[in-house]
C-alpha cells in the first residue's frame, strides 16, 4: 500500500469515518455460498474487521491480514473476538500467514489498490496458501475513468481498474473455474460498479500440490 493510500485509511480511522460503516458488507451475503462451517478462511485486507466478525459468527475459522496499522488496531478494538487472528500483511504475500492451508480466501475492496505490475504475482501468492481444493470470493470495482487522475481516486487512493475478463483469465490459468453468482453491486458513488465473484479450484495435480503456471 503506497503512502497516500495508507494516509487515507489512517484518517478514515482517526476521524471516526470508519464507525459509519454498515455492520455487514455487500459481499457478506455470499459467505454461505462460498464457505461452509469449519472452513479455514483468510481475509486479505481485513480492514475494520467487520467481515471477519461475520465469518466467525457463522462458524468459520477466519483470519485476516491488513497492512494499515490504524485499521488493524481499530478492528481488534471493535471486535475483541479477533484477538490473535489478525496480522500485518499485504499482496503479494511474502510469507504464509497462520500456517496456510486455507479452504478459502476473501478479498473484498482490495484489488483496486494492487498495481498491475504485481497483479499476477499477487494471485499466485494467494494460490500458495490454499489447499488443493479451495474457493476465492472477491469484489472487483470499476470506476469511471473520468474520476481517476494518475490512477488515483477523489480521495487520493491508488485505484487500478482491473478488467474482470483479465482477472478471470488469470484465475483460470491457475486452475480455477468460476461459480456463477449472477451478481453486480452498485456503489454509493454512481460512477463505480462492483462485481462480486466466486472461483473454485477443483483440479489439483497428481502429487496433491499446487503448481502455478
PDB file of C-alpha atoms in Angstrom:
ATOM      1  CA  UNK A   1       0.000   0.000   0.000  1.00  0.00           C
ATOM      2  CA  UNK A   2       1.524   3.334  -1.039  1.00  0.00           C
ATOM      3  CA  UNK A   3       1.888   6.313   1.273  1.00  0.00           C
ATOM      4  CA  UNK A   4      -1.114   8.326   0.065  1.00  0.00           C
ATOM      5  CA  UNK A   5      -3.453   5.346   0.216  1.00  0.00           C
ATOM      6  CA  UNK A   6      -2.219   4.469   3.706  1.00  0.00           C
ATOM      7  CA  UNK A   7      -2.704   8.078   4.786  1.00  0.00           C
ATOM      8  CA  UNK A   8      -6.338   7.975   3.687  1.00  0.00           C
ATOM      9  CA  UNK A   9      -7.074   4.895   5.812  1.00  0.00           C
ATOM     10  CA  UNK A  10      -5.289   6.375   8.813  1.00  0.00           C
ATOM     11  CA  UNK A  11      -7.515   9.452   8.509  1.00  0.00           C
ATOM     12  CA  UNK A  12     -10.526   7.178   7.961  1.00  0.00           C
ATOM     13  CA  UNK A  13      -9.965   5.761  11.438  1.00  0.00           C
ATOM     14  CA  UNK A  14      -8.725   8.890  13.215  1.00  0.00           C
ATOM     15  CA  UNK A  15     -11.709  10.993  12.112  1.00  0.00           C
ATOM     16  CA  UNK A  16     -14.201   8.271  13.021  1.00  0.00           C
ATOM     17  CA  UNK A  17     -15.462   7.756   9.473  1.00  0.00           C
ATOM     18  CA  UNK A  18     -14.920   4.017   9.874  1.00  0.00           C
ATOM     19  CA  UNK A  19     -17.678   3.997  12.516  1.00  0.00           C
ATOM     20  CA  UNK A  20     -20.241   4.815   9.823  1.00  0.00           C
ATOM     21  CA  UNK A  21     -19.650   1.513   8.031  1.00  0.00           C
ATOM     22  CA  UNK A  22     -22.639  -0.802   7.898  1.00  0.00           C
ATOM     23  CA  UNK A  23     -22.295  -3.835  10.145  1.00  0.00           C
ATOM     24  CA  UNK A  24     -22.450  -6.113   7.099  1.00  0.00           C
ATOM     25  CA  UNK A  25     -20.706  -5.540   3.766  1.00  0.00           C
ATOM     26  CA  UNK A  26     -22.358  -6.273   0.420  1.00  0.00           C
ATOM     27  CA  UNK A  27     -20.127  -9.286  -0.128  1.00  0.00           C
ATOM     28  CA  UNK A  28     -21.160 -10.895   3.179  1.00  0.00           C
ATOM     29  CA  UNK A  29     -24.403 -12.038   1.532  1.00  0.00           C
ATOM     30  CA  UNK A  30     -22.348 -14.620  -0.342  1.00  0.00           C
ATOM     31  CA  UNK A  31     -20.295 -16.055   2.510  1.00  0.00           C
ATOM     32  CA  UNK A  32     -22.638 -19.010   2.819  1.00  0.00           C
ATOM     33  CA  UNK A  33     -22.301 -19.798  -0.887  1.00  0.00           C
ATOM     34  CA  UNK A  34     -18.525 -19.642  -0.690  1.00  0.00           C
ATOM     35  CA  UNK A  35     -17.594 -21.110   2.682  1.00  0.00           C
ATOM     36  CA  UNK A  36     -19.003 -23.779   4.974  1.00  0.00           C
ATOM     37  CA  UNK A  37     -18.885 -24.043   8.752  1.00  0.00           C
ATOM     38  CA  UNK A  38     -15.442 -25.094   9.955  1.00  0.00           C
ATOM     39  CA  UNK A  39     -13.603 -23.848   6.861  1.00  0.00           C
ATOM     40  CA  UNK A  40     -10.312 -22.063   7.429  1.00  0.00           C
ATOM     41  CA  UNK A  41     -10.562 -18.755   5.554  1.00  0.00           C
ATOM     42  CA  UNK A  42      -8.136 -15.866   5.060  1.00  0.00           C
ATOM     43  CA  UNK A  43      -9.499 -12.333   4.669  1.00  0.00           C
ATOM     44  CA  UNK A  44      -6.915 -10.431   2.627  1.00  0.00           C
ATOM     45  CA  UNK A  45      -7.176  -6.750   3.520  1.00  0.00           C
ATOM     46  CA  UNK A  46      -9.416  -7.307   6.526  1.00  0.00           C
ATOM     47  CA  UNK A  47      -9.820  -3.581   7.208  1.00  0.00           C
ATOM     48  CA  UNK A  48     -12.230  -2.742  10.025  1.00  0.00           C
ATOM     49  CA  UNK A  49     -12.745  -6.430  10.791  1.00  0.00           C
ATOM     50  CA  UNK A  50     -16.464  -6.457  10.054  1.00  0.00           C
ATOM     51  CA  UNK A  51     -16.257  -9.305   7.522  1.00  0.00           C
ATOM     52  CA  UNK A  52     -14.029 -11.342   9.826  1.00  0.00           C
ATOM     53  CA  UNK A  53     -16.512 -10.872  12.653  1.00  0.00           C
ATOM     54  CA  UNK A  54     -19.379 -12.115  10.461  1.00  0.00           C
ATOM     55  CA  UNK A  55     -17.372 -15.109   9.261  1.00  0.00           C
ATOM     56  CA  UNK A  56     -16.511 -16.133  12.817  1.00  0.00           C
ATOM     57  CA  UNK A  57     -20.124 -15.704  13.895  1.00  0.00           C
ATOM     58  CA  UNK A  58     -21.055 -18.085  11.067  1.00  0.00           C
ATOM     59  CA  UNK A  59     -18.707 -20.764  12.381  1.00  0.00           C
ATOM     60  CA  UNK A  60     -15.811 -20.075  10.014  1.00  0.00           C
ATOM     61  CA  UNK A  61     -12.242 -20.395  11.304  1.00  0.00           C
ATOM     62  CA  UNK A  62     -11.353 -16.963   9.913  1.00  0.00           C
ATOM     63  CA  UNK A  63      -8.111 -14.982   9.952  1.00  0.00           C
ATOM     64  CA  UNK A  64      -7.105 -11.672   8.437  1.00  0.00           C
ATOM     65  CA  UNK A  65      -4.135  -9.728   7.152  1.00  0.00           C
ATOM     66  CA  UNK A  66      -4.254  -5.933   6.999  1.00  0.00           C
ATOM     67  CA  UNK A  67      -1.344  -3.630   6.052  1.00  0.00           C
ATOM     68  CA  UNK A  68      -2.635  -0.470   7.713  1.00  0.00           C
ATOM     69  CA  UNK A  69      -1.740  -0.181  11.397  1.00  0.00           C
ATOM     70  CA  UNK A  70      -4.681   2.102  12.226  1.00  0.00           C
ATOM     71  CA  UNK A  71      -7.237  -0.163  10.583  1.00  0.00           C
ATOM     72  CA  UNK A  72      -5.729  -3.244  12.185  1.00  0.00           C
ATOM     73  CA  UNK A  73      -5.780  -1.675  15.651  1.00  0.00           C
ATOM     74  CA  UNK A  74      -9.356  -0.496  15.145  1.00  0.00           C
ATOM     75  CA  UNK A  75     -10.513  -3.964  14.102  1.00  0.00           C
ATOM     76  CA  UNK A  76      -9.073  -5.550  17.240  1.00  0.00           C
ATOM     77  CA  UNK A  77     -10.655  -2.883  19.455  1.00  0.00           C
ATOM     78  CA  UNK A  78     -14.037  -3.049  17.743  1.00  0.00           C
ATOM     79  CA  UNK A  79     -14.086  -6.849  17.580  1.00  0.00           C
ATOM     80  CA  UNK A  80     -12.241  -8.370  20.582  1.00  0.00           C
ATOM     81  CA  UNK A  81     -13.017 -11.855  19.249  1.00  0.00           C
ATOM     82  CA  UNK A  82     -10.405 -11.227  16.525  1.00  0.00           C
ATOM     83  CA  UNK A  83      -7.533 -11.310  19.032  1.00  0.00           C
ATOM     84  CA  UNK A  84      -4.761 -13.497  17.625  1.00  0.00           C
ATOM     85  CA  UNK A  85      -6.497 -13.668  14.254  1.00  0.00           C
ATOM     86  CA  UNK A  86      -5.237 -10.502  12.530  1.00  0.00           C
ATOM     87  CA  UNK A  87      -1.689  -9.796  11.377  1.00  0.00           C
ATOM     88  CA  UNK A  88       0.093  -7.221   9.271  1.00  0.00           C
ATOM     89  CA  UNK A  89       0.308  -8.255   5.622  1.00  0.00           C
ATOM     90  CA  UNK A  90      -0.442  -7.254   2.059  1.00  0.00           C
ATOM     91  CA  UNK A  91      -0.345  -8.519  -1.508  1.00  0.00           C
ATOM     92  CA  UNK A  92       1.730 -10.062  -2.916  1.00  0.00           C
ATOM     93  CA  UNK A  93       2.084 -12.332   0.110  1.00  0.00           C
ATOM     94  CA  UNK A  94       5.723 -12.796   1.060  1.00  0.00           C
ATOM     95  CA  UNK A  95       5.076 -15.326   3.813  1.00  0.00           C
ATOM     96  CA  UNK A  96       2.443 -17.921   4.634  1.00  0.00           C
ATOM     97  CA  UNK A  97       0.118 -16.457   7.293  1.00  0.00           C
ATOM     98  CA  UNK A  98      -1.438 -18.506  10.095  1.00  0.00           C
ATOM     99  CA  UNK A  99       0.026 -21.776   8.853  1.00  0.00           C
ATOM    100  CA  UNK A 100      -1.569 -21.580   5.414  1.00  0.00           C
ATOM    101  CA  UNK A 101      -3.678 -24.437   4.016  1.00  0.00           C
ATOM    102  CA  UNK A 102      -6.793 -22.287   3.775  1.00  0.00           C
ATOM    103  CA  UNK A 103     -10.080 -23.628   2.430  1.00  0.00           C
ATOM    104  CA  UNK A 104     -10.847 -20.192   1.063  1.00  0.00           C
ATOM    105  CA  UNK A 105      -9.781 -16.599   0.627  1.00  0.00           C
ATOM    106  CA  UNK A 106     -11.888 -13.461   0.849  1.00  0.00           C
ATOM    107  CA  UNK A 107     -10.642 -10.370  -0.964  1.00  0.00           C
ATOM    108  CA  UNK A 108     -13.112  -7.503  -0.593  1.00  0.00           C
ATOM    109  CA  UNK A 109     -12.457  -3.903  -1.722  1.00  0.00           C
ATOM    110  CA  UNK A 110      -8.738  -4.601  -2.062  1.00  0.00           C
ATOM    111  CA  UNK A 111      -7.852  -5.471  -5.650  1.00  0.00           C
ATOM    112  CA  UNK A 112      -8.144  -1.890  -6.924  1.00  0.00           C
ATOM    113  CA  UNK A 113      -5.176  -0.961  -4.714  1.00  0.00           C
ATOM    114  CA  UNK A 114      -2.889  -3.541  -6.385  1.00  0.00           C
ATOM    115  CA  UNK A 115      -0.712  -2.188  -9.198  1.00  0.00           C
ATOM    116  CA  UNK A 116      -0.987  -4.071 -12.478  1.00  0.00           C
ATOM    117  CA  UNK A 117       2.769  -4.802 -12.393  1.00  0.00           C
ATOM    118  CA  UNK A 118       2.340  -7.140  -9.425  1.00  0.00           C
ATOM    119  CA  UNK A 119      -1.253  -8.248 -10.007  1.00  0.00           C
ATOM    120  CA  UNK A 120      -0.466 -11.721 -11.377  1.00  0.00           C
ATOM    121  CA  UNK A 121       2.177 -12.229  -8.706  1.00  0.00           C
ATOM    122  CA  UNK A 122      -0.426 -11.333  -6.079  1.00  0.00           C
ATOM    123  CA  UNK A 123      -2.792 -14.030  -7.291  1.00  0.00           C
ATOM    124  CA  UNK A 124      -0.006 -16.601  -7.435  1.00  0.00           C
ATOM    125  CA  UNK A 125       0.940 -15.775  -3.863  1.00  0.00           C
ATOM    126  CA  UNK A 126      -2.682 -16.331  -2.793  1.00  0.00           C
ATOM    127  CA  UNK A 127      -2.589 -19.693  -4.531  1.00  0.00           C
ATOM    128  CA  UNK A 128       0.327 -20.796  -2.379  1.00  0.00           C
ATOM    129  CA  UNK A 129      -1.607 -20.501   0.892  1.00  0.00           C
ATOM    130  CA  UNK A 130      -4.636 -22.508  -0.280  1.00  0.00           C
ATOM    131  CA  UNK A 131      -5.453 -26.189  -0.035  1.00  0.00           C
ATOM    132  CA  UNK A 132      -5.554 -28.034  -3.385  1.00  0.00           C
ATOM    133  CA  UNK A 133      -9.330 -27.586  -3.465  1.00  0.00           C
ATOM    134  CA  UNK A 134     -10.374 -24.105  -2.331  1.00  0.00           C
ATOM    135  CA  UNK A 135     -12.570 -21.115  -3.109  1.00  0.00           C
ATOM    136  CA  UNK A 136     -11.804 -17.445  -3.670  1.00  0.00           C
ATOM    137  CA  UNK A 137     -14.527 -14.852  -3.139  1.00  0.00           C
ATOM    138  CA  UNK A 138     -13.693 -11.309  -4.208  1.00  0.00           C
ATOM    139  CA  UNK A 139     -15.146  -7.958  -5.168  1.00  0.00           C
ATOM    140  CA  UNK A 140     -13.828  -6.020  -8.135  1.00  0.00           C
ATOM    141  CA  UNK A 141     -14.631  -2.326  -8.606  1.00  0.00           C
ATOM    142  CA  UNK A 142     -14.655  -0.433 -11.863  1.00  0.00           C
ATOM    143  CA  UNK A 143     -14.555   3.353 -11.620  1.00  0.00           C
ATOM    144  CA  UNK A 144     -15.404   5.726 -14.446  1.00  0.00           C
ATOM    145  CA  UNK A 145     -12.011   6.755 -15.890  1.00  0.00           C
ATOM    146  CA  UNK A 146     -13.013  10.408 -15.716  1.00  0.00           C
ATOM    147  CA  UNK A 147     -12.947  10.195 -11.917  1.00  0.00           C
ATOM    148  CA  UNK A 148      -9.360   8.971 -11.860  1.00  0.00           C
ATOM    149  CA  UNK A 149      -6.260  11.081 -12.161  1.00  0.00           C
ATOM    150  CA  UNK A 150      -2.878   9.388 -12.406  1.00  0.00           C
ATOM    151  CA  UNK A 151      -4.514   6.203 -11.113  1.00  0.00           C
ATOM    152  CA  UNK A 152      -5.881   7.945  -8.023  1.00  0.00           C
ATOM    153  CA  UNK A 153      -9.472   8.425  -6.944  1.00  0.00           C
ATOM    154  CA  UNK A 154     -11.028  11.525  -5.383  1.00  0.00           C
ATOM    155  CA  UNK A 155      -9.555  10.526  -2.011  1.00  0.00           C
ATOM    156  CA  UNK A 156      -6.024  10.228  -3.480  1.00  0.00           C
ATOM    157  CA  UNK A 157      -6.039   6.455  -3.011  1.00  0.00           C
ATOM    158  CA  UNK A 158      -4.259   4.397  -5.648  1.00  0.00           C
ATOM    159  CA  UNK A 159      -7.002   2.900  -7.819  1.00  0.00           C
ATOM    160  CA  UNK A 160      -6.381   0.468 -10.677  1.00  0.00           C
ATOM    161  CA  UNK A 161      -9.288  -0.520 -12.901  1.00  0.00           C
ATOM    162  CA  UNK A 162      -8.592  -4.238 -13.364  1.00  0.00           C
ATOM    163  CA  UNK A 163     -10.864  -5.671 -16.043  1.00  0.00           C
ATOM    164  CA  UNK A 164     -12.892  -8.668 -14.939  1.00  0.00           C
ATOM    165  CA  UNK A 165     -12.028 -10.674 -18.053  1.00  0.00           C
ATOM    166  CA  UNK A 166      -8.334 -10.248 -17.222  1.00  0.00           C
ATOM    167  CA  UNK A 167      -8.865 -11.359 -13.614  1.00  0.00           C
ATOM    168  CA  UNK A 168     -10.928 -14.317 -14.807  1.00  0.00           C
ATOM    169  CA  UNK A 169      -8.214 -15.312 -17.283  1.00  0.00           C
ATOM    170  CA  UNK A 170      -5.544 -15.191 -14.568  1.00  0.00           C
ATOM    171  CA  UNK A 171      -7.564 -17.379 -12.220  1.00  0.00           C
ATOM    172  CA  UNK A 172      -8.435 -19.888 -14.933  1.00  0.00           C
ATOM    173  CA  UNK A 173      -4.752 -20.148 -15.854  1.00  0.00           C
ATOM    174  CA  UNK A 174      -4.087 -21.038 -12.204  1.00  0.00           C
ATOM    175  CA  UNK A 175      -6.613 -23.871 -12.254  1.00  0.00           C
ATOM    176  CA  UNK A 176      -9.799 -22.154 -11.063  1.00  0.00           C
ATOM    177  CA  UNK A 177     -13.296 -22.250 -12.502  1.00  0.00           C
ATOM    178  CA  UNK A 178     -15.942 -19.574 -11.978  1.00  0.00           C
ATOM    179  CA  UNK A 179     -19.087 -20.269  -9.970  1.00  0.00           C
ATOM    180  CA  UNK A 180     -21.820 -18.036 -11.313  1.00  0.00           C
ATOM    181  CA  UNK A 181     -23.333 -15.811  -8.629  1.00  0.00           C
ATOM    182  CA  UNK A 182     -25.044 -13.532 -11.133  1.00  0.00           C
ATOM    183  CA  UNK A 183     -24.149 -10.504  -9.078  1.00  0.00           C
ATOM    184  CA  UNK A 184     -23.415  -6.885  -9.848  1.00  0.00           C
ATOM    185  CA  UNK A 185     -23.485  -4.432  -6.964  1.00  0.00           C
ATOM    186  CA  UNK A 186     -23.947  -0.678  -7.280  1.00  0.00           C
ATOM    187  CA  UNK A 187     -21.824   1.631  -5.150  1.00  0.00           C
ATOM    188  CA  UNK A 188     -22.788   4.698  -3.158  1.00  0.00           C
ATOM    189  CA  UNK A 189     -20.810   6.508  -5.842  1.00  0.00           C
ATOM    190  CA  UNK A 190     -22.845   6.496  -9.080  1.00  0.00           C
ATOM    191  CA  UNK A 191     -19.788   6.065 -11.290  1.00  0.00           C
ATOM    192  CA  UNK A 192     -18.452   2.895  -9.640  1.00  0.00           C
ATOM    193  CA  UNK A 193     -19.669  -0.607 -10.408  1.00  0.00           C
ATOM    194  CA  UNK A 194     -18.772  -3.524  -8.161  1.00  0.00           C
ATOM    195  CA  UNK A 195     -18.695  -7.122  -9.344  1.00  0.00           C
ATOM    196  CA  UNK A 196     -18.684  -9.922  -6.775  1.00  0.00           C
ATOM    197  CA  UNK A 197     -17.257 -13.217  -8.000  1.00  0.00           C
ATOM    198  CA  UNK A 198     -16.575 -16.702  -6.705  1.00  0.00           C
ATOM    199  CA  UNK A 199     -13.956 -19.052  -8.143  1.00  0.00           C
ATOM    200  CA  UNK A 200     -13.107 -22.592  -7.113  1.00  0.00           C
ATOM    201  CA  UNK A 201     -10.062 -24.756  -7.740  1.00  0.00           C
ATOM    202  CA  UNK A 202     -11.053 -28.339  -8.366  1.00  0.00           C
ATOM    203  CA  UNK A 203      -8.148 -29.905 -10.218  1.00  0.00           C
ATOM    204  CA  UNK A 204      -5.049 -30.394  -8.036  1.00  0.00           C
ATOM    205  CA  UNK A 205      -2.020 -32.004  -9.653  1.00  0.00           C
ATOM    206  CA  UNK A 206      -1.370 -35.736  -9.138  1.00  0.00           C
ATOM    207  CA  UNK A 207       1.091 -35.074  -6.296  1.00  0.00           C
ATOM    208  CA  UNK A 208      -1.564 -33.059  -4.450  1.00  0.00           C
ATOM    209  CA  UNK A 209       0.429 -29.831  -4.669  1.00  0.00           C
ATOM    210  CA  UNK A 210      -0.241 -26.560  -6.460  1.00  0.00           C
ATOM    211  CA  UNK A 211       1.990 -25.608  -9.347  1.00  0.00           C
ATOM    212  CA  UNK A 212       1.236 -22.089 -10.691  1.00  0.00           C
ATOM    213  CA  UNK A 213       1.782 -21.643 -14.407  1.00  0.00           C
TER     214      UNK A 213
END
